[in-house]
PDB file of C-alpha atoms in Angstrom:
ATOM      1  CA  UNK A   1     -24.931   6.676   3.783  1.00  0.00           C
ATOM      2  CA  UNK A   2     -24.481   8.166   0.352  1.00  0.00           C
ATOM      3  CA  UNK A   3     -21.763   8.322  -2.260  1.00  0.00           C
ATOM      4  CA  UNK A   4     -19.953   5.171  -1.016  1.00  0.00           C
ATOM      5  CA  UNK A   5     -17.511   3.238  -3.160  1.00  0.00           C
ATOM      6  CA  UNK A   6     -16.609  -0.430  -2.657  1.00  0.00           C
ATOM      7  CA  UNK A   7     -13.627  -2.466  -3.840  1.00  0.00           C
ATOM      8  CA  UNK A   8     -13.088  -6.198  -3.307  1.00  0.00           C
ATOM      9  CA  UNK A   9      -9.406  -7.068  -2.812  1.00  0.00           C
ATOM     10  CA  UNK A  10      -8.168 -10.654  -3.099  1.00  0.00           C
ATOM     11  CA  UNK A  11      -4.577 -11.497  -2.104  1.00  0.00           C
ATOM     12  CA  UNK A  12      -2.436 -14.592  -1.653  1.00  0.00           C
ATOM     13  CA  UNK A  13       0.134 -14.934   1.116  1.00  0.00           C
ATOM     14  CA  UNK A  14       3.023 -12.532   0.582  1.00  0.00           C
ATOM     15  CA  UNK A  15       1.181 -10.372  -1.951  1.00  0.00           C
ATOM     16  CA  UNK A  16       0.417  -6.780  -1.152  1.00  0.00           C
ATOM     17  CA  UNK A  17      -1.523  -3.776  -2.271  1.00  0.00           C
ATOM     18  CA  UNK A  18       1.297  -1.380  -3.025  1.00  0.00           C
ATOM     19  CA  UNK A  19       1.765   1.766  -0.984  1.00  0.00           C
ATOM     20  CA  UNK A  20      -0.649   4.451  -2.151  1.00  0.00           C
ATOM     21  CA  UNK A  21      -2.984   7.218  -1.040  1.00  0.00           C
ATOM     22  CA  UNK A  22      -6.433   8.522  -1.915  1.00  0.00           C
ATOM     23  CA  UNK A  23      -6.479  12.315  -2.358  1.00  0.00           C
ATOM     24  CA  UNK A  24     -10.284  12.517  -2.336  1.00  0.00           C
ATOM     25  CA  UNK A  25     -11.508   9.723  -0.055  1.00  0.00           C
ATOM     26  CA  UNK A  26     -11.164   8.182   3.379  1.00  0.00           C
ATOM     27  CA  UNK A  27     -11.186   4.370   3.484  1.00  0.00           C
ATOM     28  CA  UNK A  28     -12.322   1.560   5.745  1.00  0.00           C
ATOM     29  CA  UNK A  29     -10.607  -1.787   5.178  1.00  0.00           C
ATOM     30  CA  UNK A  30     -12.876  -4.610   6.334  1.00  0.00           C
ATOM     31  CA  UNK A  31     -11.441  -8.133   6.570  1.00  0.00           C
ATOM     32  CA  UNK A  32     -13.785 -10.793   5.178  1.00  0.00           C
ATOM     33  CA  UNK A  33     -11.364 -13.737   5.047  1.00  0.00           C
ATOM     34  CA  UNK A  34      -7.744 -14.499   5.935  1.00  0.00           C
ATOM     35  CA  UNK A  35      -5.245 -12.439   7.845  1.00  0.00           C
ATOM     36  CA  UNK A  36      -3.407  -9.318   6.726  1.00  0.00           C
ATOM     37  CA  UNK A  37      -1.317  -6.406   7.879  1.00  0.00           C
ATOM     38  CA  UNK A  38      -2.561  -2.908   7.147  1.00  0.00           C
ATOM     39  CA  UNK A  39       0.058  -0.189   7.589  1.00  0.00           C
ATOM     40  CA  UNK A  40      -0.517   3.558   7.519  1.00  0.00           C
ATOM     41  CA  UNK A  41       1.906   6.470   7.659  1.00  0.00           C
ATOM     42  CA  UNK A  42       0.548   9.231   9.885  1.00  0.00           C
ATOM     43  CA  UNK A  43       1.669  12.376   8.021  1.00  0.00           C
ATOM     44  CA  UNK A  44       1.565  14.531  11.150  1.00  0.00           C
ATOM     45  CA  UNK A  45       3.629  12.376  13.525  1.00  0.00           C
ATOM     46  CA  UNK A  46       5.534  10.426  10.804  1.00  0.00           C
ATOM     47  CA  UNK A  47       4.683   7.280  12.784  1.00  0.00           C
ATOM     48  CA  UNK A  48       3.866   4.076  10.894  1.00  0.00           C
ATOM     49  CA  UNK A  49       0.745   2.496  12.360  1.00  0.00           C
ATOM     50  CA  UNK A  50       0.612  -1.251  11.740  1.00  0.00           C
ATOM     51  CA  UNK A  51      -2.442  -3.411  12.360  1.00  0.00           C
ATOM     52  CA  UNK A  52      -2.557  -7.198  12.099  1.00  0.00           C
ATOM     53  CA  UNK A  53      -6.200  -7.926  11.233  1.00  0.00           C
ATOM     54  CA  UNK A  54      -8.553 -10.845  10.648  1.00  0.00           C
ATOM     55  CA  UNK A  55     -12.348 -11.199  10.287  1.00  0.00           C
ATOM     56  CA  UNK A  56     -14.353  -9.186  11.200  1.00  0.00           C
ATOM     57  CA  UNK A  57     -11.900  -6.368  12.000  1.00  0.00           C
ATOM     58  CA  UNK A  58     -11.675  -3.020  10.218  1.00  0.00           C
ATOM     59  CA  UNK A  59      -9.015  -0.345   9.845  1.00  0.00           C
ATOM     60  CA  UNK A  60      -9.822   3.314   9.163  1.00  0.00           C
ATOM     61  CA  UNK A  61      -7.513   5.234   6.820  1.00  0.00           C
ATOM     62  CA  UNK A  62      -7.996   9.015   6.692  1.00  0.00           C
ATOM     63  CA  UNK A  63      -8.090  10.769   3.325  1.00  0.00           C
ATOM     64  CA  UNK A  64      -4.642  11.393   1.881  1.00  0.00           C
ATOM     65  CA  UNK A  65      -2.724   9.057   4.215  1.00  0.00           C
ATOM     66  CA  UNK A  66      -0.057   6.771   2.665  1.00  0.00           C
ATOM     67  CA  UNK A  67      -0.938   3.094   3.314  1.00  0.00           C
ATOM     68  CA  UNK A  68      -0.539  -0.522   2.147  1.00  0.00           C
ATOM     69  CA  UNK A  69      -1.833  -4.019   2.895  1.00  0.00           C
ATOM     70  CA  UNK A  70       0.108  -7.313   3.029  1.00  0.00           C
ATOM     71  CA  UNK A  71      -1.522 -10.753   3.036  1.00  0.00           C
ATOM     72  CA  UNK A  72      -0.239 -13.018   5.811  1.00  0.00           C
ATOM     73  CA  UNK A  73      -2.300 -16.026   4.673  1.00  0.00           C
ATOM     74  CA  UNK A  74      -3.663 -17.356   1.402  1.00  0.00           C
ATOM     75  CA  UNK A  75      -7.194 -16.490   0.303  1.00  0.00           C
ATOM     76  CA  UNK A  76      -7.247 -13.041   1.894  1.00  0.00           C
ATOM     77  CA  UNK A  77     -10.409 -11.114   1.025  1.00  0.00           C
ATOM     78  CA  UNK A  78     -10.606  -7.472   2.019  1.00  0.00           C
ATOM     79  CA  UNK A  79     -13.373  -5.005   1.315  1.00  0.00           C
ATOM     80  CA  UNK A  80     -12.280  -1.394   0.845  1.00  0.00           C
ATOM     81  CA  UNK A  81     -15.093   1.039   1.588  1.00  0.00           C
ATOM     82  CA  UNK A  82     -14.604   4.638   0.454  1.00  0.00           C
ATOM     83  CA  UNK A  83     -16.584   7.715   1.402  1.00  0.00           C
ATOM     84  CA  UNK A  84     -16.466   8.762  -2.273  1.00  0.00           C
ATOM     85  CA  UNK A  85     -17.825   6.559  -5.076  1.00  0.00           C
ATOM     86  CA  UNK A  86     -15.194   8.075  -7.395  1.00  0.00           C
ATOM     87  CA  UNK A  87     -12.200   7.546  -5.120  1.00  0.00           C
ATOM     88  CA  UNK A  88      -8.890   8.434  -6.750  1.00  0.00           C
ATOM     89  CA  UNK A  89      -5.659   6.547  -6.078  1.00  0.00           C
ATOM     90  CA  UNK A  90      -2.043   7.667  -6.373  1.00  0.00           C
ATOM     91  CA  UNK A  91       0.249   4.614  -6.458  1.00  0.00           C
ATOM     92  CA  UNK A  92       3.788   4.597  -5.080  1.00  0.00           C
ATOM     93  CA  UNK A  93       5.131   2.861  -8.181  1.00  0.00           C
ATOM     94  CA  UNK A  94       3.913   5.765 -10.317  1.00  0.00           C
ATOM     95  CA  UNK A  95       5.520   8.343  -8.025  1.00  0.00           C
ATOM     96  CA  UNK A  96       8.835   6.460  -8.081  1.00  0.00           C
ATOM     97  CA  UNK A  97       8.959   5.749 -11.826  1.00  0.00           C
ATOM     98  CA  UNK A  98       7.673   9.136 -13.004  1.00  0.00           C
ATOM     99  CA  UNK A  99       9.791  11.384 -10.763  1.00  0.00           C
ATOM    100  CA  UNK A 100      13.095  11.985 -12.582  1.00  0.00           C
ATOM    101  CA  UNK A 101      16.025  10.507 -10.602  1.00  0.00           C
ATOM    102  CA  UNK A 102      17.750  13.869 -10.911  1.00  0.00           C
ATOM    103  CA  UNK A 103      15.022  15.369  -8.727  1.00  0.00           C
ATOM    104  CA  UNK A 104      15.848  12.884  -5.965  1.00  0.00           C
ATOM    105  CA  UNK A 105      19.540  13.724  -6.411  1.00  0.00           C
ATOM    106  CA  UNK A 106      18.904  17.459  -6.173  1.00  0.00           C
ATOM    107  CA  UNK A 107      16.599  17.208  -3.159  1.00  0.00           C
ATOM    108  CA  UNK A 108      18.034  14.246  -1.200  1.00  0.00           C
ATOM    109  CA  UNK A 109      21.626  14.009  -2.419  1.00  0.00           C
ATOM    110  CA  UNK A 110      21.247  10.456  -3.756  1.00  0.00           C
ATOM    111  CA  UNK A 111      23.107   9.317  -6.866  1.00  0.00           C
ATOM    112  CA  UNK A 112      20.670   9.730  -9.785  1.00  0.00           C
ATOM    113  CA  UNK A 113      22.298   7.031 -11.935  1.00  0.00           C
ATOM    114  CA  UNK A 114      22.240   4.472  -9.126  1.00  0.00           C
ATOM    115  CA  UNK A 115      18.644   5.313  -8.252  1.00  0.00           C
ATOM    116  CA  UNK A 116      17.613   5.014 -11.910  1.00  0.00           C
ATOM    117  CA  UNK A 117      19.142   1.528 -11.991  1.00  0.00           C
ATOM    118  CA  UNK A 118      17.392   0.497  -8.752  1.00  0.00           C
ATOM    119  CA  UNK A 119      14.022   1.761 -10.032  1.00  0.00           C
ATOM    120  CA  UNK A 120      14.420   0.348 -13.573  1.00  0.00           C
ATOM    121  CA  UNK A 121      12.317  -2.810 -12.867  1.00  0.00           C
ATOM    122  CA  UNK A 122       9.335  -0.596 -11.957  1.00  0.00           C
ATOM    123  CA  UNK A 123       8.154  -0.046 -15.541  1.00  0.00           C
ATOM    124  CA  UNK A 124       4.407   0.088 -14.887  1.00  0.00           C
ATOM    125  CA  UNK A 125       1.881   0.676 -12.123  1.00  0.00           C
ATOM    126  CA  UNK A 126       2.239  -2.262  -9.728  1.00  0.00           C
ATOM    127  CA  UNK A 127      -1.021  -2.174  -7.650  1.00  0.00           C
ATOM    128  CA  UNK A 128      -0.634  -5.802  -6.424  1.00  0.00           C
ATOM    129  CA  UNK A 129       2.945  -6.785  -5.647  1.00  0.00           C
ATOM    130  CA  UNK A 130       5.393  -8.187  -5.941  1.00  0.00           C
ATOM    131  CA  UNK A 131       5.344  -8.317  -9.757  1.00  0.00           C
ATOM    132  CA  UNK A 132       5.586 -11.878 -11.111  1.00  0.00           C
ATOM    133  CA  UNK A 133       8.725 -10.964 -13.038  1.00  0.00           C
ATOM    134  CA  UNK A 134      10.501  -9.867  -9.866  1.00  0.00           C
ATOM    135  CA  UNK A 135      13.076 -12.542  -8.948  1.00  0.00           C
ATOM    136  CA  UNK A 136      13.339 -11.211  -5.400  1.00  0.00           C
ATOM    137  CA  UNK A 137      11.033 -12.640  -2.768  1.00  0.00           C
ATOM    138  CA  UNK A 138       9.914 -10.392   0.078  1.00  0.00           C
ATOM    139  CA  UNK A 139      10.742 -12.081   3.366  1.00  0.00           C
ATOM    140  CA  UNK A 140       9.851 -11.068   6.875  1.00  0.00           C
ATOM    141  CA  UNK A 141      12.922 -10.371   8.919  1.00  0.00           C
ATOM    142  CA  UNK A 142      12.637 -10.837  12.694  1.00  0.00           C
ATOM    143  CA  UNK A 143      12.147  -7.086  13.196  1.00  0.00           C
ATOM    144  CA  UNK A 144       9.355  -7.063  10.570  1.00  0.00           C
ATOM    145  CA  UNK A 145       7.321  -9.903  12.031  1.00  0.00           C
ATOM    146  CA  UNK A 146       3.743  -8.752  12.602  1.00  0.00           C
ATOM    147  CA  UNK A 147       2.107 -10.067  15.719  1.00  0.00           C
TER     148      UNK A 147
END
């Protein structure tokens, strides 16, 4: 095994690694402690694959696939293992805040002014969410319960 990259991820209950993808690396998420949900968007079938995981389970994420992790318990410790020691990451918050709202209006027919207002709180790369300044709390609705 050569050229591996490792990243320790520590999360508290309700925190998440924001949706992102790695354009130059596949990833294994290994659960060391706690319980989490790892979700992946399959770009070919457009199916969201959701895995509720705990030690010592792993989830494989192919290169370039959109994915995120959500901690279901406190003291979650995940180990991300990349097949490239210089793995690159494109974060969803950057895509949303850097794409002009007018582009979304032109392509999807959404109201650019309304979208700009909705996205206004995303003023930096999030990485671990939700941001502390966000007054909204993410709650699991019955249809979003994992397990």
